[in-house]
Amino acid sequence: GNSVTQMEGPVTLSEEAFLTINCTYTATGYPSLFWYVQYPGEGLQLLLKATKADDKGSNKGFEATYRKETTSFHLEKGSVQVSDSAVYFCALTGGSQGNLIFGKGTKLSVKP
Amino acid sequence: GAVVSQHPSRVICKSGTSVKIECRSLDFQATTMFWYRQFPKKSLMLMATSNEGSKATYEQGVEKDKFLINHASLTLSTLTVTSAHPEDSSFYICSARAPLDSGSGANVLTFGAGSRLTVL
């Protein structure tokens, strides 16, 4: 079945540093790919998505490109802020019921 | 955009009691909702798929008699944790499949804010 492998955290960065969180996947067919963010004590919010190869999802300065050749969907941001501190989940479609399959999450802490 | 409301956000109960968590889709109808459980420092584990008007589909290893799911209408699904025990303490999150995004064609899941259950 489909699966997601996400880099383990925690990741600690200084404000304005460059961020990369790696995500690779295995899938049959052509899944849609997502990044969700979970702020402390809250549920998940969709950050960005891509539905086909070479699509680039972007939102709030975050970007991720659907790379079919490397089966990757790495999350990047050029300059992180303290407010970006959260847990980031990579996910893809492919559950038997139409649900999403999630990576284990990467906790990001940004220090002033 | 699509919004999913989950209630209560926090609940503390005594061991042996039952707790009901509600998940509502606002401004859209959801024939399918998903219930996830999130363990500390771990990913979300799909517990069950809630289907309006029919029985829920449970994932392997999830006790259907302990985690009762009812999807009585197109906007409401409930999860009842029966005879709760401390090991049931967790963060429970529901999600609903929002109307198909006509721009991207993607089936986007919208998540509730979660319910933190603490069983004493």
XYZ file of N, CA and C in Angstrom:
696
model
N 0.816 -1.194 0.000
C 0.000 0.000 0.000
C 0.850 1.244 0.000
N 0.180 2.369 -0.100
C 0.887 3.654 -0.099
C 1.473 3.958 1.277
N 2.599 4.635 1.266
C 3.235 5.000 2.534
C 4.041 6.278 2.374
N 4.340 6.882 3.497
C 5.088 8.135 3.527
C 6.227 8.020 4.522
N 7.386 8.483 4.136
C 8.527 8.540 5.039
C 8.976 9.978 5.163
N 9.026 10.433 6.380
C 9.312 11.829 6.651
C 10.523 11.915 7.565
N 11.347 12.931 7.362
C 12.531 13.058 8.201
C 12.115 13.252 9.652
N 12.877 12.646 10.530
C 12.551 12.730 11.941
C 13.069 14.027 12.517
N 12.328 14.538 13.455
C 12.787 15.743 14.121
C 13.317 15.414 15.497
N 13.358 16.357 16.369
C 12.919 17.717 16.077
C 13.966 18.498 15.299
N 13.484 19.502 14.597
C 14.344 20.409 13.869
C 14.315 21.750 14.595
N 15.480 22.249 14.936
C 15.578 23.532 15.628
C 16.372 24.490 14.755
N 15.773 25.630 14.461
C 16.409 26.631 13.611
C 16.324 27.994 14.253
N 17.208 28.847 13.828
C 17.120 30.249 14.227
C 16.205 30.986 13.254
N 15.629 32.046 13.746
C 14.746 32.839 12.888
C 15.490 33.277 11.635
N 14.800 33.267 10.511
C 15.298 33.637 9.184
C 16.164 32.560 8.541
N 16.320 31.426 9.174
C 17.082 30.331 8.559
C 16.253 29.670 7.468
N 16.948 28.890 6.625
C 16.288 28.149 5.555
C 15.821 26.801 6.091
N 14.624 26.418 5.679
C 14.042 25.171 6.165
C 13.845 24.184 5.037
N 14.235 22.939 5.286
C 13.856 21.822 4.418
C 13.419 20.673 5.301
N 12.253 20.148 5.020
C 11.787 18.922 5.673
C 11.545 17.914 4.560
N 12.308 16.825 4.609
C 12.229 15.828 3.548
C 11.022 14.911 3.694
N 10.445 14.579 2.566
C 9.323 13.640 2.535
C 9.439 12.819 1.268
N 9.437 11.517 1.393
C 9.393 10.624 0.240
C 8.218 9.684 0.406
N 7.782 9.146 -0.704
C 6.584 8.314 -0.647
C 6.724 7.099 -1.544
N 5.925 6.112 -1.256
C 5.734 4.980 -2.159
C 4.251 4.887 -2.430
N 3.922 4.687 -3.688
C 2.507 4.676 -4.037
C 2.285 3.971 -5.358
N 1.110 3.416 -5.477
C 0.663 2.927 -6.772
C -0.212 4.012 -7.379
N -0.136 4.148 -8.645
C -0.936 5.177 -9.299
C -0.343 6.554 -9.088
N -1.215 7.539 -9.065
C -0.772 8.927 -8.989
C -1.505 9.628 -7.845
N -0.941 9.519 -6.658
C -1.629 10.127 -5.507
C -1.508 11.636 -5.518
N -2.370 12.288 -4.790
C -2.187 13.695 -4.464
C -1.332 13.770 -3.202
N -0.553 14.821 -3.096
C 0.379 14.969 -1.972
C 0.045 16.236 -1.191
N 0.237 16.170 0.106
C -0.164 17.261 0.978
C 0.892 17.497 2.063
N 0.928 18.726 2.529
C 1.583 19.050 3.789
C 0.532 19.675 4.699
N 0.437 19.113 5.898
C -0.432 19.661 6.927
C 0.446 20.183 8.075
N -0.072 21.199 8.765
C 0.646 21.765 9.893
C -0.239 21.696 11.124
N 0.378 21.379 12.253
C -0.357 21.305 13.513
C 0.345 22.196 14.524
N -0.307 23.290 14.872
C 0.220 24.172 15.890
C -0.090 23.597 17.278
N 0.663 23.974 18.271
C 0.483 23.378 19.615
C -0.963 23.409 20.085
N -1.464 22.255 20.472
C -2.804 22.159 21.036
C -3.928 22.252 20.036
N -3.599 22.240 18.760
C -4.634 22.402 17.742
C -4.707 21.193 16.816
N -5.717 21.198 15.964
C -5.841 20.149 14.961
C -4.962 20.441 13.763
N -5.158 19.675 12.718
C -4.328 19.827 11.525
C -4.932 20.838 10.566
N -4.069 21.617 9.949
C -4.506 22.554 8.933
C -3.755 22.252 7.640
N -4.472 22.290 6.552
C -3.826 22.088 5.262
C -2.891 23.253 4.983
N -1.638 22.946 4.683
C -0.667 23.991 4.371
C -0.555 24.176 2.861
N -0.369 23.065 2.149
C -0.303 23.136 0.702
C -0.512 21.746 0.114
N -0.765 21.711 -1.187
C -1.010 20.429 -1.841
C -0.523 20.472 -3.280
N -0.366 19.287 -3.848
C -0.023 19.145 -5.270
C -0.697 17.876 -5.770
N -1.240 17.939 -6.949
C -2.029 16.806 -7.426
C -1.407 16.027 -8.563
N -0.354 16.562 -9.181
C 0.278 15.811 -10.255
C 1.751 16.171 -10.332
N 2.477 15.338 -11.045
C 3.922 15.496 -11.141
C 4.294 16.901 -11.622
N 5.331 17.430 -10.987
C 5.892 18.753 -11.277
C 5.034 19.911 -10.771
N 3.904 19.613 -10.187
C 3.120 20.673 -9.553
C 3.900 21.216 -8.357
N 3.783 22.504 -8.142
C 4.379 23.113 -6.953
C 3.254 23.681 -6.104
N 3.162 23.207 -4.868
C 2.217 23.788 -3.921
C 2.930 24.862 -3.137
N 2.214 25.931 -2.804
C 2.838 26.993 -2.034
C 1.792 27.700 -1.181
N 2.248 28.172 -0.025
C 1.364 28.883 0.889
C 2.200 29.441 2.026
N 1.966 30.660 2.399
C 2.628 31.306 3.537
C 4.153 31.236 3.449
N 4.684 31.252 2.249
C 6.133 31.203 2.067
C 6.693 29.797 1.983
N 5.874 28.806 2.253
C 6.278 27.400 2.132
C 6.034 26.913 0.707
N 6.919 26.021 0.257
C 6.765 25.436 -1.071
C 7.122 23.954 -1.026
N 6.502 23.203 -1.918
C 6.880 21.806 -2.099
C 6.543 21.425 -3.528
N 7.437 20.689 -4.170
C 7.231 20.289 -5.555
C 7.074 18.781 -5.648
N 6.064 18.358 -6.359
C 5.746 16.938 -6.566
C 6.753 16.375 -7.563
N 7.706 15.591 -7.055
C 8.746 15.010 -7.905
C 8.488 13.524 -8.072
N 7.995 13.161 -9.232
C 7.666 11.756 -9.464
C 8.928 10.918 -9.630
N 9.958 11.502 -10.251
C 11.168 10.720 -10.529
C 11.905 10.344 -9.250
N 11.789 11.173 -8.231
C 12.437 10.865 -6.960
C 11.412 10.511 -5.881
N 10.169 10.433 -6.246
C 9.044 10.168 -5.318
C 9.198 10.994 -4.052
N 9.337 12.300 -4.248
C 9.556 13.175 -3.105
C 8.626 14.373 -3.146
N 8.467 14.970 -1.981
C 7.626 16.162 -1.842
C 8.184 16.958 -0.671
N 9.400 17.419 -0.815
C 10.097 18.094 0.269
C 9.515 19.485 0.527
N 9.391 19.824 1.794
C 8.857 21.137 2.181
C 10.011 22.107 2.399
N 9.885 23.314 1.848
C 10.939 24.305 1.985
C 10.346 25.667 2.325
N 11.159 26.432 3.060
C 10.823 27.830 3.295
C 12.135 28.594 3.407
N 12.195 29.709 2.748
C 13.446 30.446 2.673
C 13.855 31.142 3.960
N 12.876 31.549 4.757
C 13.190 32.319 5.955
C 12.108 32.042 6.995
N 12.428 31.197 7.964
C 11.405 30.797 8.930
C 11.243 31.851 10.025
N 10.072 31.842 10.621
C 9.758 32.746 11.714
C 9.410 31.930 12.964
N 9.459 32.596 14.091
C 9.115 31.908 15.342
C 7.701 31.317 15.259
N 6.826 32.030 14.591
C 5.433 31.586 14.469
C 5.275 30.329 13.609
N 6.327 29.915 12.939
C 6.271 28.687 12.146
C 6.504 27.444 13.000
N 6.826 27.634 14.252
C 7.046 26.496 15.156
C 5.767 25.670 15.237
N 5.888 24.411 14.864
C 4.719 23.529 14.784
C 5.204 22.134 14.393
N 4.254 21.231 14.251
C 4.570 19.903 13.721
C 4.041 19.840 12.300
N 4.858 19.374 11.388
C 4.506 19.326 9.976
C 4.363 17.865 9.539
N 3.251 17.587 8.878
C 2.953 16.231 8.423
C 2.866 16.200 6.901
N 3.586 15.272 6.327
C 3.453 14.978 4.909
C 2.391 13.897 4.761
N 1.580 13.976 3.723
C 0.508 13.001 3.568
C 0.218 12.785 2.097
N -0.396 11.644 1.808
C -0.824 11.381 0.447
C -2.140 10.621 0.463
N -2.840 10.718 -0.630
C -4.060 9.945 -0.778
C -3.683 8.500 -1.054
N -4.635 7.631 -0.820
C -4.354 6.245 -1.131
C -4.930 5.259 -0.164
N -5.595 5.751 0.888
C -6.267 4.838 1.777
C -7.462 4.210 1.075
N -7.824 3.050 1.529
C -8.901 2.313 0.864
C -10.233 3.047 0.942
N -10.393 3.905 1.923
C -11.638 4.630 2.090
C -11.534 6.065 1.605
N -10.458 6.393 0.961
C -10.267 7.769 0.532
C -9.633 8.632 1.601
N -9.152 7.989 2.663
C -8.504 8.767 3.706
C -7.075 9.110 3.288
N -6.415 9.907 4.113
C -5.028 10.253 3.877
C -4.115 9.362 4.696
N -2.942 9.131 4.151
C -1.908 8.396 4.874
C -0.841 9.403 5.267
N -0.509 9.429 6.555
C 0.373 10.460 7.076
C 1.762 9.933 7.402
N 2.739 10.813 7.259
C 4.047 10.552 7.827
C 3.980 10.742 9.323
N 5.104 10.511 10.000
C 5.117 10.565 11.465
C 5.188 11.981 12.010
N 5.372 12.945 11.139
C 5.425 14.318 11.598
C 6.831 14.757 11.959
N 7.112 16.007 11.714
C 8.403 16.608 12.058
C 8.139 17.856 12.871
N 8.668 17.869 14.077
C 8.479 19.038 14.923
C 9.532 20.075 14.614
N 9.080 21.273 14.335
C 9.973 22.388 14.040
C 9.896 23.405 15.176
N 11.051 23.772 15.679
C 11.136 24.834 16.679
C 12.025 25.930 16.116
N 11.493 27.149 16.088
C 12.260 28.285 15.590
C 12.555 29.212 16.752
N 13.829 29.470 16.964
C 14.273 30.325 18.075
C 14.519 31.743 17.588
N 14.176 32.728 18.428
C 14.398 34.133 18.029
C 15.887 34.441 17.882
N -13.747 28.754 3.243
C -13.517 27.351 2.944
C -14.279 26.450 3.869
N -14.173 25.156 3.612
C -14.868 24.164 4.411
C -14.343 24.167 5.851
N -15.261 24.025 6.781
C -14.886 24.026 8.199
C -15.494 22.805 8.879
N -14.689 22.187 9.717
C -15.153 21.069 10.539
C -15.026 21.473 11.999
N -16.129 21.342 12.704
C -16.160 21.712 14.115
C -16.160 20.458 14.965
N -15.321 20.422 15.968
C -15.223 19.253 16.831
C -15.444 19.706 18.278
N -16.217 18.902 19.009
C -16.573 19.286 20.383
C -16.721 18.058 21.258
N -16.228 18.048 22.491
C -15.507 19.144 23.141
C -14.037 19.163 22.744
N -13.359 20.228 23.031
C -11.940 20.299 22.715
C -11.115 19.592 23.786
N -11.620 19.615 24.984
C -10.946 18.902 26.078
C -12.005 18.266 26.954
N -11.713 17.068 27.410
C -12.631 16.402 28.331
C -11.819 15.536 29.279
N -12.201 15.607 30.531
C -11.594 14.772 31.564
C -12.703 13.931 32.167
N -12.483 12.644 32.271
C -13.524 11.787 32.813
C -12.900 10.735 33.732
N -13.758 10.119 34.490
C -13.313 9.064 35.391
C -13.287 7.740 34.651
N -12.420 6.877 35.079
C -12.319 5.559 34.479
C -13.655 4.828 34.591
N -14.074 4.200 33.512
C -15.323 3.446 33.512
C -16.496 4.210 32.919
N -16.351 5.493 32.749
C -17.436 6.286 32.169
C -17.284 6.350 30.649
N -18.330 6.840 30.005
C -18.309 6.970 28.541
C -18.256 8.441 28.151
N -17.605 8.696 27.048
C -17.438 10.069 26.576
C -17.826 10.140 25.104
N -18.589 11.162 24.749
C -18.996 11.341 23.361
C -18.309 12.567 22.783
N -17.758 12.404 21.580
C -17.115 13.502 20.861
C -17.877 13.719 19.563
N -18.215 14.968 19.293
C -18.982 15.293 18.095
C -18.108 15.932 17.022
N -18.422 15.620 15.805
C -17.720 16.188 14.661
C -18.771 16.664 13.657
N -18.747 17.951 13.381
C -19.746 18.531 12.488
C -19.084 19.201 11.288
N -19.636 18.982 10.134
C -19.196 19.716 8.951
C -20.103 20.941 8.818
N -19.478 22.088 8.719
C -20.233 23.334 8.623
C -20.260 23.766 7.156
N -21.425 24.118 6.694
C -21.579 24.649 5.329
C -21.316 23.630 4.228
N -21.171 22.382 4.566
C -21.098 21.369 3.517
C -21.529 20.027 4.090
N -21.930 19.160 3.196
C -22.358 17.840 3.620
C -21.223 16.850 3.424
N -21.094 15.984 4.377
C -20.010 15.012 4.337
C -20.574 13.612 4.508
N -20.607 12.860 3.428
C -21.089 11.486 3.535
C -20.056 10.601 4.227
N -18.827 11.038 4.210
C -17.751 10.268 4.820
C -16.939 11.156 5.751
N -16.726 10.665 6.948
C -15.848 11.333 7.889
C -14.862 10.302 8.428
N -13.722 10.773 8.838
C -12.681 9.887 9.347
C -12.341 10.266 10.788
N -12.105 9.251 11.582
C -11.659 9.470 12.957
C -10.234 8.966 13.103
N -9.390 9.872 13.593
C -7.988 9.550 13.816
C -7.681 9.654 15.303
N -6.652 8.933 15.692
C -6.144 9.046 17.055
C -4.664 9.397 16.947
N -4.263 10.358 17.738
C -2.878 10.793 17.691
C -2.224 10.530 19.029
N -1.191 9.696 18.997
C -0.418 9.408 20.196
C 0.712 10.434 20.309
N 1.195 10.665 21.533
C 2.289 11.631 21.707
C 3.482 11.296 20.831
N 3.952 12.305 20.113
C 5.142 12.178 19.269
C 4.981 11.128 18.182
N 3.773 10.817 17.840
C 3.550 9.853 16.755
C 2.546 10.433 15.775
N 2.431 9.766 14.686
C 1.554 10.263 13.644
C 0.096 9.961 13.957
N -0.730 10.331 13.050
C -2.147 10.073 13.217
C -2.453 8.653 12.769
N -3.213 7.971 13.566
C -3.615 6.618 13.236
C -5.101 6.629 12.883
N -5.408 6.184 11.698
C -6.811 6.120 11.310
C -7.492 5.045 12.134
N -8.568 5.427 12.806
C -9.320 4.475 13.620
C -10.453 3.860 12.802
N -11.202 4.733 12.156
C -12.391 4.239 11.456
C -12.868 5.272 10.457
N -13.629 4.779 9.515
C -14.290 5.618 8.525
C -15.775 5.604 8.821
N -16.322 6.777 8.966
C -17.723 6.923 9.305
C -18.522 7.234 8.042
N -19.514 6.426 7.757
C -20.326 6.590 6.562
C -21.768 6.910 6.952
N -22.277 7.972 6.405
C -23.633 8.387 6.727
C -24.639 7.309 6.339
N -25.445 6.923 7.292
C -26.508 5.972 7.024
C -26.090 4.519 7.022
N -24.831 4.245 7.316
C -24.405 2.854 7.367
C -23.375 2.670 8.473
N -22.979 1.441 8.673
C -22.032 1.162 9.746
C -20.647 1.699 9.404
N -19.946 2.064 10.455
C -18.587 2.543 10.256
C -17.670 1.384 9.888
N -16.611 1.711 9.209
C -15.580 0.734 8.858
C -14.384 0.968 9.761
N -14.036 -0.046 10.533
C -12.961 0.093 11.511
C -11.651 -0.470 10.961
N -10.582 0.174 11.343
C -9.257 -0.318 10.974
C -8.889 -1.506 11.863
N -7.982 -2.286 11.363
C -7.559 -3.477 12.099
C -6.990 -3.082 13.454
N -7.435 -3.797 14.469
C -6.924 -3.541 15.813
C -7.736 -2.541 16.611
N -8.712 -1.900 16.002
C -9.554 -0.934 16.713
C -10.827 -1.640 17.160
N -11.114 -1.558 18.446
C -12.278 -2.252 19.003
C -13.552 -1.472 18.698
N -14.386 -2.031 17.873
C -15.597 -1.320 17.472
C -16.609 -1.205 18.616
N -16.548 -2.118 19.569
C -17.477 -2.036 20.691
C -17.024 -1.010 21.713
N -15.769 -0.637 21.646
C -15.256 0.358 22.576
C -15.378 1.766 21.981
N -15.136 1.859 20.717
C -15.176 3.148 20.034
C -16.388 3.131 19.087
N -17.517 3.578 19.626
C -18.765 3.555 18.862
C -18.854 4.794 17.977
N -19.128 4.561 16.725
C -19.239 5.668 15.782
C -20.624 5.674 15.179
N -21.218 6.849 15.190
C -22.548 7.031 14.618
C -22.513 8.220 13.666
N -23.002 8.027 12.469
C -23.020 9.098 11.458
C -24.470 9.276 11.038
N -25.221 9.942 11.908
C -26.674 9.981 11.766
C -27.151 10.947 10.702
N -26.323 11.931 10.354
C -26.753 12.895 9.341
C -25.572 13.253 8.470
N -25.829 14.021 7.447
C -24.767 14.376 6.503
C -23.807 15.424 7.067
N -24.092 15.914 8.278
C -23.207 16.920 8.857
C -22.701 16.554 10.246
N -23.033 15.364 10.717
C -22.646 15.027 12.082
C -22.216 13.576 12.207
N -21.052 13.399 12.789
C -20.577 12.076 13.176
C -20.155 12.161 14.635
N -20.437 11.104 15.392
C -20.030 11.090 16.792
C -19.181 9.868 17.094
N -18.218 10.068 17.975
C -17.372 8.981 18.470
C -17.607 8.872 19.962
N -18.045 7.718 20.412
C -18.249 7.497 21.839
C -17.220 6.494 22.335
N -16.432 6.927 23.286
C -15.466 6.041 23.928
C -16.176 5.431 25.135
N -16.467 4.155 25.051
C -17.234 3.512 26.117
C -16.302 2.920 27.178
N -16.767 2.989 28.420
C -16.001 2.442 29.542
C -14.527 2.826 29.412
N -14.322 4.121 29.418
C -12.972 4.638 29.166
C -11.997 4.233 30.268
N -10.768 4.015 29.835
C -9.684 3.685 30.760
C -8.510 4.622 30.495
N -7.597 4.741 31.440
C -6.475 5.678 31.244
C -5.728 5.484 29.929
N -5.636 4.260 29.454
C -4.919 4.029 28.193
C -5.662 4.581 26.975
N -6.922 4.986 27.182
C -7.672 5.617 26.097
C -7.385 7.113 26.014
N -6.657 7.619 26.985
C -6.300 9.039 26.962
C -5.492 9.328 25.704
N -5.937 10.308 24.954
C -5.288 10.590 23.681
C -5.898 11.842 23.066
N -5.394 12.181 21.905
C -5.936 13.290 21.120
C -6.689 12.670 19.949
N -7.971 12.924 19.877
C -8.808 12.349 18.824
C -9.172 13.455 17.835
N -8.970 13.161 16.565
C -9.204 14.160 15.534
C -10.132 13.585 14.470
N -11.127 14.366 14.100
C -12.003 13.925 13.017
C -11.697 14.746 11.765
N -12.055 14.204 10.654
C -11.905 14.940 9.401
C -13.036 14.569 8.467
N -13.309 15.465 7.565
C -14.361 15.233 6.583
C -13.824 15.583 5.214
N -14.334 14.871 4.240
C -13.911 15.146 2.876
C -14.737 16.313 2.360
N -14.064 17.418 2.134
C -14.754 18.612 1.658
C -15.178 18.412 0.209
N -16.082 19.226 -0.265
C -16.467 19.134 -1.675
C -15.251 19.188 -2.578
N -15.282 18.446 -3.653
C -14.135 18.322 -4.538
C -13.657 19.695 -4.959
N -12.370 19.927 -4.810
C -11.777 21.185 -5.214
C -11.780 21.231 -6.744
N -12.627 22.046 -7.307
C -12.786 22.036 -8.764
C -11.533 22.533 -9.463
N -10.728 23.334 -8.783
C -9.520 23.855 -9.405
C -8.435 22.798 -9.549
N -8.180 22.096 -8.465
C -7.085 21.130 -8.488
C -7.558 19.706 -8.666
N -8.824 19.470 -8.441
C -9.326 18.096 -8.527
C -8.960 17.267 -7.329
N -8.369 17.868 -6.343
C -7.898 17.093 -5.193
C -9.006 16.928 -4.184
N -9.083 15.749 -3.602
C -9.971 15.500 -2.472
C -9.257 15.955 -1.216
N -9.602 17.108 -0.725
C -8.934 17.647 0.447
C -9.712 17.277 1.691
N -9.011 16.766 2.667
C -9.626 16.497 3.952
C -9.494 17.730 4.835
N -10.604 18.084 5.442
C -10.608 19.180 6.401
C -10.710 18.589 7.790
N -9.851 19.059 8.679
C -9.771 18.468 10.005
C -10.418 19.352 11.062
N -11.002 18.687 12.054
C -11.438 19.397 13.236
C -10.231 19.761 14.081
N -10.477 20.550 15.116
C -9.378 21.022 15.962
C -8.916 19.969 16.956
N -9.637 18.857 17.019
C -9.210 17.784 17.905
C -9.851 17.847 19.271
N -9.899 16.687 19.916
C -10.440 16.583 21.270
C -9.440 15.819 22.125
N -8.998 16.476 23.174
C -8.038 15.807 24.060
C -8.799 15.144 25.196
N -8.715 13.837 25.232
C -9.392 13.061 26.266
C -8.386 12.628 27.327
N -8.710 12.912 28.567
C -7.904 12.462 29.692
C -8.777 11.623 30.607
N -8.381 10.392 30.798
C -9.152 9.483 31.652
C -8.379 9.274 32.952
N -9.027 9.615 34.029
C -8.355 9.531 35.332
C -8.505 8.155 35.972
